[in-house]
PDB file of C-alpha atoms in Angstrom:
ATOM      1  CA  MET A 217      -2.929   9.152  21.585  1.00 71.00           C
ATOM      2  CA  ASN A 218      -4.941   6.333  20.056  1.00 74.00           C
ATOM      3  CA  PRO A 219      -3.964   6.300  16.342  1.00 66.00           C
ATOM      4  CA  LYS A 220      -7.212   4.500  15.572  1.00 68.00           C
ATOM      5  CA  ALA A 221      -8.921   7.896  15.944  1.00 73.00           C
ATOM      6  CA  LEU A 222      -7.216   8.938  12.699  1.00 65.00           C
ATOM      7  CA  HIS A 223      -9.094   6.197  10.871  1.00 60.00           C
ATOM      8  CA  LYS A 224     -12.387   7.925  11.659  1.00 72.00           C
ATOM      9  CA  ILE A 225     -11.520  10.761   9.285  1.00 72.00           C
ATOM     10  CA  SER A 226     -13.412  10.097   6.061  1.00 77.00           C
ATOM     11  CA  TYR A 227     -11.027   8.885   3.354  1.00 85.00           C
ATOM     12  CA  GLY A 228     -11.625   7.383  -0.066  1.00 91.00           C
ATOM     13  CA  MET A 229      -9.534   4.887  -2.018  1.00 93.00           C
ATOM     14  CA  TYR A 230      -8.051   6.113  -5.280  1.00 96.00           C
ATOM     15  CA  ILE A 231      -5.471   5.190  -7.890  1.00 97.00           C
ATOM     16  CA  LEU A 232      -3.376   8.271  -8.599  1.00 98.00           C
ATOM     17  CA  SER A 233      -1.762   8.131 -12.060  1.00 98.00           C
ATOM     18  CA  SER A 234       0.730  10.334 -13.842  1.00 98.00           C
ATOM     19  CA  LYS A 235       3.266  10.218 -16.665  1.00 97.00           C
ATOM     20  CA  LYS A 236       6.849  11.085 -17.520  1.00 96.00           C
ATOM     21  CA  GLY A 237       7.401  11.204 -21.250  1.00 95.00           C
ATOM     22  CA  SER A 238       5.970   7.937 -22.570  1.00 93.00           C
ATOM     23  CA  GLU A 239       6.134   6.213 -19.179  1.00 95.00           C
ATOM     24  CA  PHE A 240       3.164   5.775 -16.845  1.00 96.00           C
ATOM     25  CA  ASN A 241       2.989   5.103 -13.128  1.00 96.00           C
ATOM     26  CA  GLY A 242       0.374   5.048 -10.425  1.00 96.00           C
ATOM     27  CA  GLN A 243      -0.156   4.440  -6.736  1.00 95.00           C
ATOM     28  CA  ILE A 244      -2.893   4.082  -4.153  1.00 93.00           C
ATOM     29  CA  VAL A 245      -3.780   7.303  -2.310  1.00 93.00           C
ATOM     30  CA  ASN A 246      -6.526   8.270   0.110  1.00 89.00           C
ATOM     31  CA  ALA A 247      -5.366  11.693   1.315  1.00 89.00           C
ATOM     32  CA  VAL A 248      -7.535  13.596  -1.191  1.00 94.00           C
ATOM     33  CA  ILE A 249      -9.488  16.786  -0.412  1.00 94.00           C
ATOM     34  CA  GLN A 250     -11.572  19.096  -2.585  1.00 94.00           C
ATOM     35  CA  ALA A 251     -10.193  22.597  -2.006  1.00 96.00           C
ATOM     36  CA  THR A 252     -12.474  24.843  -4.100  1.00 96.00           C
ATOM     37  CA  SER A 253     -15.531  24.507  -6.350  1.00 92.00           C
ATOM     38  CA  LYS A 254     -15.045  27.359  -8.866  1.00 92.00           C
ATOM     39  CA  PRO A 255     -12.760  26.321 -10.376  1.00 94.00           C
ATOM     40  CA  ALA A 256     -12.887  22.777  -9.002  1.00 95.00           C
ATOM     41  CA  THR A 257      -9.545  22.067  -7.366  1.00 97.00           C
ATOM     42  CA  PHE A 258      -8.314  19.160  -5.271  1.00 97.00           C
ATOM     43  CA  ILE A 259      -5.356  18.465  -2.997  1.00 97.00           C
ATOM     44  CA  VAL A 260      -3.608  15.091  -3.016  1.00 97.00           C
ATOM     45  CA  CYS A 261      -0.676  14.154  -0.751  1.00 96.00           C
ATOM     46  CA  VAL A 262       2.188  12.050  -2.143  1.00 96.00           C
ATOM     47  CA  ASN A 263       5.388  10.868  -0.463  1.00 94.00           C
ATOM     48  CA  HIS A 264       8.587  12.449  -1.812  1.00 96.00           C
ATOM     49  CA  GLU A 265      10.150   9.008  -2.350  1.00 93.00           C
ATOM     50  CA  ASN A 266       7.383   7.705  -4.597  1.00 94.00           C
ATOM     51  CA  LEU A 267       7.892   7.472  -8.354  1.00 96.00           C
ATOM     52  CA  THR A 268       4.470   9.024  -8.954  1.00 96.00           C
ATOM     53  CA  HIS A 269       5.685  12.134  -7.090  1.00 97.00           C
ATOM     54  CA  GLU A 270       8.529  12.443  -9.593  1.00 97.00           C
ATOM     55  CA  PHE A 271       6.159  11.976 -12.535  1.00 98.00           C
ATOM     56  CA  ILE A 272       3.722  14.657 -11.350  1.00 98.00           C
ATOM     57  CA  GLU A 273       6.551  17.152 -10.815  1.00 97.00           C
ATOM     58  CA  GLU A 274       7.785  16.435 -14.354  1.00 97.00           C
ATOM     59  CA  SER A 275       4.517  16.328 -16.326  1.00 98.00           C
ATOM     60  CA  LYS A 276       2.322  18.668 -14.223  1.00 98.00           C
ATOM     61  CA  VAL A 277      -0.696  16.407 -14.841  1.00 98.00           C
ATOM     62  CA  PHE A 278      -2.360  13.576 -12.921  1.00 98.00           C
ATOM     63  CA  THR A 279      -5.552  11.549 -12.730  1.00 98.00           C
ATOM     64  CA  LEU A 280      -7.591  10.041  -9.894  1.00 97.00           C
ATOM     65  CA  SER A 281      -9.496   6.796 -10.528  1.00 97.00           C
ATOM     66  CA  ILE A 282     -12.045   6.351  -7.723  1.00 96.00           C
ATOM     67  CA  LEU A 283     -12.217   2.696  -6.665  1.00 95.00           C
ATOM     68  CA  SER A 284     -15.445   0.794  -6.007  1.00 95.00           C
ATOM     69  CA  VAL A 285     -16.210  -1.403  -3.005  1.00 92.00           C
ATOM     70  CA  ASP A 286     -15.615  -4.505  -5.119  1.00 91.00           C
ATOM     71  CA  ALA A 287     -12.050  -3.542  -6.051  1.00 90.00           C
ATOM     72  CA  SER A 288      -9.895  -6.586  -5.412  1.00 86.00           C
ATOM     73  CA  MET A 289      -7.053  -6.643  -2.919  1.00 82.00           C
ATOM     74  CA  SER A 290      -4.750  -7.683  -5.761  1.00 81.00           C
ATOM     75  CA  LEU A 291      -5.597  -4.475  -7.668  1.00 88.00           C
ATOM     76  CA  ILE A 292      -4.989  -2.393  -4.537  1.00 87.00           C
ATOM     77  CA  GLY A 293      -1.775  -4.281  -3.802  1.00 84.00           C
ATOM     78  CA  ASN A 294      -0.589  -3.797  -7.383  1.00 86.00           C
ATOM     79  CA  PHE A 295      -0.647  -0.022  -6.938  1.00 91.00           C
ATOM     80  CA  GLY A 296      -0.018   0.110  -3.189  1.00 85.00           C
ATOM     81  CA  TYR A 297       2.864  -2.283  -2.540  1.00 81.00           C
ATOM     82  CA  LYS A 298       4.783  -2.682  -5.805  1.00 81.00           C
ATOM     83  CA  CYS A 299       7.407  -0.275  -7.107  1.00 83.00           C
ATOM     84  CA  GLY A 300       6.928   1.208 -10.555  1.00 84.00           C
ATOM     85  CA  ARG A 301      10.703   1.517 -10.988  1.00 88.00           C
ATOM     86  CA  ASN A 302      10.966  -2.199 -11.763  1.00 83.00           C
ATOM     87  CA  PHE A 303       7.362  -3.214 -12.443  1.00 84.00           C
ATOM     88  CA  ASP A 304       4.792  -2.095 -15.041  1.00 90.00           C
ATOM     89  CA  LYS A 305       1.662  -1.564 -12.959  1.00 91.00           C
ATOM     90  CA  PHE A 306      -0.511  -1.067 -16.050  1.00 94.00           C
ATOM     91  CA  GLU A 307       0.443  -4.298 -17.793  1.00 89.00           C
ATOM     92  CA  GLU A 308      -2.639  -6.481 -18.368  1.00 83.00           C
ATOM     93  CA  LEU A 309      -4.806  -3.790 -16.753  1.00 91.00           C
ATOM     94  CA  ASP A 310      -7.944  -2.326 -18.305  1.00 94.00           C
ATOM     95  CA  PHE A 311      -7.300   1.404 -18.783  1.00 96.00           C
ATOM     96  CA  ARG A 312      -7.561   4.204 -21.302  1.00 97.00           C
ATOM     97  CA  ILE A 313      -5.641   7.417 -21.853  1.00 97.00           C
ATOM     98  CA  GLY A 314      -7.438  10.566 -20.753  1.00 97.00           C
ATOM     99  CA  GLN A 315      -7.454  14.068 -22.200  1.00 96.00           C
ATOM    100  CA  ASN A 316      -4.360  15.003 -20.192  1.00 97.00           C
ATOM    101  CA  GLY A 317      -2.433  11.992 -21.524  1.00 98.00           C
ATOM    102  CA  VAL A 318      -2.560  10.070 -18.230  1.00 98.00           C
ATOM    103  CA  PRO A 319      -4.074   6.580 -17.781  1.00 97.00           C
ATOM    104  CA  ILE A 320      -7.577   6.229 -16.358  1.00 97.00           C
ATOM    105  CA  VAL A 321      -7.928   2.864 -14.621  1.00 96.00           C
ATOM    106  CA  LEU A 322     -11.191   1.195 -15.682  1.00 95.00           C
ATOM    107  CA  ASP A 323     -11.041  -1.919 -13.498  1.00 91.00           C
ATOM    108  CA  SER A 324     -13.369  -1.447 -10.479  1.00 94.00           C
ATOM    109  CA  THR A 325     -13.549   2.326 -11.010  1.00 96.00           C
ATOM    110  CA  VAL A 326     -16.737   4.266 -10.237  1.00 96.00           C
ATOM    111  CA  ALA A 327     -15.538   7.637 -11.565  1.00 97.00           C
ATOM    112  CA  PHE A 328     -12.409   9.521 -12.583  1.00 97.00           C
ATOM    113  CA  LEU A 329     -11.045  13.064 -12.454  1.00 97.00           C
ATOM    114  CA  GLU A 330      -8.271  14.516 -14.612  1.00 98.00           C
ATOM    115  CA  PHE A 331      -6.087  17.370 -13.383  1.00 98.00           C
ATOM    116  CA  LYS A 332      -3.428  19.877 -14.296  1.00 98.00           C
ATOM    117  CA  LEU A 333      -1.039  20.812 -11.495  1.00 98.00           C
ATOM    118  CA  ILE A 334      -1.356  24.440 -10.376  1.00 98.00           C
ATOM    119  CA  ASN A 335       0.599  24.445  -7.104  1.00 98.00           C
ATOM    120  CA  GLN A 336       2.829  22.274  -4.911  1.00 98.00           C
ATOM    121  CA  VAL A 337       3.542  22.610  -1.196  1.00 97.00           C
ATOM    122  CA  MET A 338       6.532  20.680   0.167  1.00 96.00           C
ATOM    123  CA  LEU A 339       6.031  19.131   3.608  1.00 95.00           C
ATOM    124  CA  SER A 340       8.497  17.082   5.662  1.00 93.00           C
ATOM    125  CA  THR A 341       7.777  13.723   3.996  1.00 93.00           C
ATOM    126  CA  HIS A 342       5.053  14.520   1.450  1.00 95.00           C
ATOM    127  CA  SER A 343       4.030  17.091  -1.128  1.00 96.00           C
ATOM    128  CA  MET A 344       0.564  18.545  -1.313  1.00 97.00           C
ATOM    129  CA  PHE A 345      -0.232  18.725  -5.023  1.00 98.00           C
ATOM    130  CA  LEU A 346      -3.035  21.160  -5.872  1.00 98.00           C
ATOM    131  CA  GLY A 347      -4.709  20.288  -9.165  1.00 98.00           C
ATOM    132  CA  GLU A 348      -7.441  21.939 -11.206  1.00 97.00           C
ATOM    133  CA  VAL A 349     -10.025  19.545 -12.642  1.00 97.00           C
ATOM    134  CA  LEU A 350      -9.873  19.332 -16.450  1.00 97.00           C
ATOM    135  CA  ASN A 351     -12.308  16.502 -17.015  1.00 96.00           C
ATOM    136  CA  GLY A 352     -14.220  13.794 -15.188  1.00 96.00           C
ATOM    137  CA  ASP A 353     -16.986  11.248 -15.562  1.00 96.00           C
ATOM    138  CA  VAL A 354     -18.941   8.542 -13.732  1.00 96.00           C
ATOM    139  CA  LEU A 355     -18.239   4.998 -14.945  1.00 96.00           C
ATOM    140  CA  SER A 356     -20.293   2.856 -12.561  1.00 93.00           C
ATOM    141  CA  ALA A 357     -23.297   3.045 -10.227  1.00 93.00           C
ATOM    142  CA  LYS A 358     -21.464   1.005  -7.575  1.00 94.00           C
ATOM    143  CA  ASP A 359     -20.527   2.554  -4.241  1.00 94.00           C
ATOM    144  CA  PRO A 360     -17.027   3.994  -3.873  1.00 94.00           C
ATOM    145  CA  MET A 361     -14.692   2.282  -1.442  1.00 92.00           C
ATOM    146  CA  THR A 362     -13.830   4.193   1.724  1.00 87.00           C
ATOM    147  CA  TYR A 363     -10.625   3.723   3.666  1.00 82.00           C
ATOM    148  CA  ALA A 364     -12.708   2.455   6.591  1.00 80.00           C
ATOM    149  CA  TYR A 365     -14.181  -0.268   4.348  1.00 80.00           C
ATOM    150  CA  TYR A 366     -10.725  -1.217   3.064  1.00 80.00           C
ATOM    151  CA  HIS A 367      -9.384  -1.300   6.590  1.00 74.00           C
ATOM    152  CA  GLU A 368     -12.256  -2.979   8.453  1.00 74.00           C
ATOM    153  CA  VAL A 369     -13.891  -5.203   5.809  1.00 69.00           C
ATOM    154  CA  LYS A 370     -11.041  -5.970   3.434  1.00 66.00           C
ATOM    155  CA  GLY A 371      -8.473  -6.195   6.235  1.00 65.00           C
ATOM    156  CA  GLY A 372      -6.064  -3.897   4.426  1.00 61.00           C
ATOM    157  CA  LYS A 373      -3.129  -2.020   5.924  1.00 60.00           C
ATOM    158  CA  ALA A 374      -1.407   1.262   5.075  1.00 59.00           C
ATOM    159  CA  PRO A 375       1.906   1.153   3.168  1.00 56.00           C
ATOM    160  CA  LYS A 376       4.846   2.824   4.904  1.00 55.00           C
ATOM    161  CA  ASN A 377       4.791   5.883   2.597  1.00 53.00           C
ATOM    162  CA  ALA A 378       1.124   6.668   3.243  1.00 55.00           C
ATOM    163  CA  PRO A 379       0.409   9.953   5.093  1.00 54.00           C
ATOM    164  CA  HIS A 380      -1.516   8.082   7.819  1.00 55.00           C
ATOM    165  CA  TYR A 381       0.930   5.158   8.246  1.00 46.00           C
ATOM    166  CA  ILE A 382       1.389   4.275  11.931  1.00 49.00           C
ATOM    167  CA  GLY A 383       3.446   1.104  11.633  1.00 51.00           C
ATOM    168  CA  ILE A 384       2.322  -2.489  11.294  1.00 44.00           C
ATOM    169  CA  GLU A 385       3.258  -3.550  14.821  1.00 44.00           C
ATOM    170  CA  GLU A 386       1.504  -0.581  16.438  1.00 48.00           C
ATOM    171  CA  GLU A 387      -1.520  -0.990  14.191  1.00 48.00           C
ATOM    172  CA  ASN A 388      -1.763  -4.669  14.973  1.00 46.00           C
ATOM    173  CA  LYS A 389      -1.712  -3.924  18.715  1.00 45.00           C
ATOM    174  CA  ILE A 390      -4.719  -1.668  18.210  1.00 40.00           C
ATOM    175  CA  GLU A 391      -6.663  -3.642  15.603  1.00 45.00           C
ATOM    176  CA  ILE A 392      -6.039  -7.269  16.531  1.00 41.00           C
ATOM    177  CA  LYS A 393      -6.611  -9.148  19.748  1.00 43.00           C
ATOM    178  CA  LYS A 394      -3.559 -11.262  20.347  1.00 42.00           C
ATOM    179  CA  ASP A 395      -4.763 -14.848  20.474  1.00 44.00           C
ATOM    180  CA  SER A 396      -2.200 -17.554  19.882  1.00 44.00           C
ATOM    181  CA  ALA A 397      -4.998 -19.984  19.068  1.00 51.00           C
ATOM    182  CA  SER A 398      -6.653 -17.742  16.467  1.00 71.00           C
ATOM    183  CA  GLY A 399      -5.037 -19.465  13.502  1.00 89.00           C
ATOM    184  CA  ARG A 400      -4.381 -16.099  11.876  1.00 91.00           C
ATOM    185  CA  TYR A 401      -1.180 -15.368   9.964  1.00 92.00           C
ATOM    186  CA  VAL A 402       0.378 -11.978   9.228  1.00 89.00           C
ATOM    187  CA  CYS A 403       2.185 -10.958   6.049  1.00 87.00           C
ATOM    188  CA  THR A 404       5.669  -9.778   7.055  1.00 81.00           C
ATOM    189  CA  VAL A 405       5.767  -7.356   4.105  1.00 77.00           C
ATOM    190  CA  CYS A 406       2.468  -5.448   4.158  1.00 79.00           C
ATOM    191  CA  GLY A 407       0.785  -6.516   7.418  1.00 78.00           C
ATOM    192  CA  TYR A 408      -2.231  -8.193   5.790  1.00 84.00           C
ATOM    193  CA  VAL A 409      -3.808 -10.688   8.208  1.00 87.00           C
ATOM    194  CA  TYR A 410      -5.125 -13.975   6.863  1.00 91.00           C
ATOM    195  CA  ASP A 411      -8.089 -14.927   9.040  1.00 91.00           C
ATOM    196  CA  PRO A 412      -9.417 -18.485   8.493  1.00 93.00           C
ATOM    197  CA  GLU A 413     -12.853 -17.334   9.627  1.00 91.00           C
ATOM    198  CA  VAL A 414     -12.949 -14.979   6.645  1.00 89.00           C
ATOM    199  CA  GLY A 415     -10.833 -16.789   4.073  1.00 91.00           C
ATOM    200  CA  ASP A 416      -9.800 -14.930   0.936  1.00 90.00           C
ATOM    201  CA  PRO A 417     -12.936 -14.413  -1.202  1.00 86.00           C
ATOM    202  CA  ASP A 418     -11.010 -12.619  -3.963  1.00 81.00           C
ATOM    203  CA  SER A 419      -8.936 -15.793  -4.481  1.00 85.00           C
ATOM    204  CA  GLY A 420     -11.833 -18.197  -4.040  1.00 90.00           C
ATOM    205  CA  ILE A 421     -10.691 -19.294  -0.566  1.00 92.00           C
ATOM    206  CA  LYS A 422     -13.797 -20.022   1.493  1.00 93.00           C
ATOM    207  CA  PRO A 423     -14.298 -19.138   5.184  1.00 92.00           C
ATOM    208  CA  GLY A 424     -13.121 -21.939   7.448  1.00 92.00           C
ATOM    209  CA  THR A 425      -9.967 -22.638   5.410  1.00 94.00           C
ATOM    210  CA  SER A 426      -6.917 -22.847   7.667  1.00 94.00           C
ATOM    211  CA  PHE A 427      -3.700 -21.152   6.643  1.00 94.00           C
ATOM    212  CA  GLU A 428      -1.906 -24.509   6.608  1.00 93.00           C
ATOM    213  CA  SER A 429      -4.337 -25.886   4.030  1.00 93.00           C
ATOM    214  CA  LEU A 430      -3.979 -22.978   1.613  1.00 94.00           C
ATOM    215  CA  PRO A 431      -2.502 -24.023  -1.759  1.00 93.00           C
ATOM    216  CA  ASP A 432       1.269 -23.634  -2.052  1.00 91.00           C
ATOM    217  CA  GLU A 433       0.768 -21.193  -4.939  1.00 92.00           C
ATOM    218  CA  TRP A 434      -1.439 -18.888  -2.839  1.00 93.00           C
ATOM    219  CA  VAL A 435       0.026 -15.400  -2.401  1.00 90.00           C
ATOM    220  CA  CYS A 436      -0.755 -12.399  -0.242  1.00 89.00           C
ATOM    221  CA  PRO A 437      -3.809 -10.734  -1.820  1.00 84.00           C
ATOM    222  CA  VAL A 438      -2.394  -7.281  -1.067  1.00 81.00           C
ATOM    223  CA  CYS A 439       1.316  -7.319  -1.935  1.00 81.00           C
ATOM    224  CA  GLY A 440       1.663 -10.641  -3.768  1.00 81.00           C
ATOM    225  CA  VAL A 441       4.395 -12.262  -1.684  1.00 84.00           C
ATOM    226  CA  PRO A 442       4.297 -16.068  -1.307  1.00 88.00           C
ATOM    227  CA  LYS A 443       2.794 -17.976   1.595  1.00 91.00           C
ATOM    228  CA  MET A 444       6.238 -18.596   3.114  1.00 89.00           C
ATOM    229  CA  GLN A 445       6.527 -14.912   4.025  1.00 88.00           C
ATOM    230  CA  PHE A 446       3.661 -15.101   6.520  1.00 91.00           C
ATOM    231  CA  GLU A 447       4.148 -15.583  10.259  1.00 90.00           C
ATOM    232  CA  LYS A 448       1.689 -16.897  12.786  1.00 90.00           C
ATOM    233  CA  GLU A 449       0.046 -14.112  14.721  1.00 86.00           C
ATOM    234  CA  LYS A 450       1.457 -13.954  18.212  1.00 78.00           C
TER     235      LYS A 450
END
């Protein structure tokens, strides 16, 4: 099977937020499906190991912030590759508390939906949380980001706990032509590929900038690890 076929399923890019007492946490999700219209209900899949999974089970409420096409890789990396057990993902972030008491991310968000949990189905690695919509609104006229855009334009990869994760090495075999002279470098943590032909627009790095000439303080735009944790693409 060619796993790339899975990427043709239409996905969005969302920040899923929940709470546990006075604590907040959130993560990137794209496995979101509207289940019914009256009442409006949605299904979202979350890995059992994720802190957000624990928070939703505890509080029975969650929120989806729908990301726009201009959402930065650092914002996505903040919620996709950092653990909320030892890092406050909402620190220095623009957000407000919704009607269900859960944060609504305002940075690069086109719309939001607030939910109460009405059912949970346990799968082998993930839970399907079924939520009824309590509230929602449109915040921006910008286009929402699709997973295809994140994957093909932004150069993003799937974290290991994502429902559609197929492994960095396997994904790279499919997505990237192996060219030892390409000058591309791969993040050993999240699989992000720095391509000198593209640069890193979110960090002000212009196309044509080689990896070797990147500033020492430059970090992976997805997961935030330093330059030293990149390896030349083989």
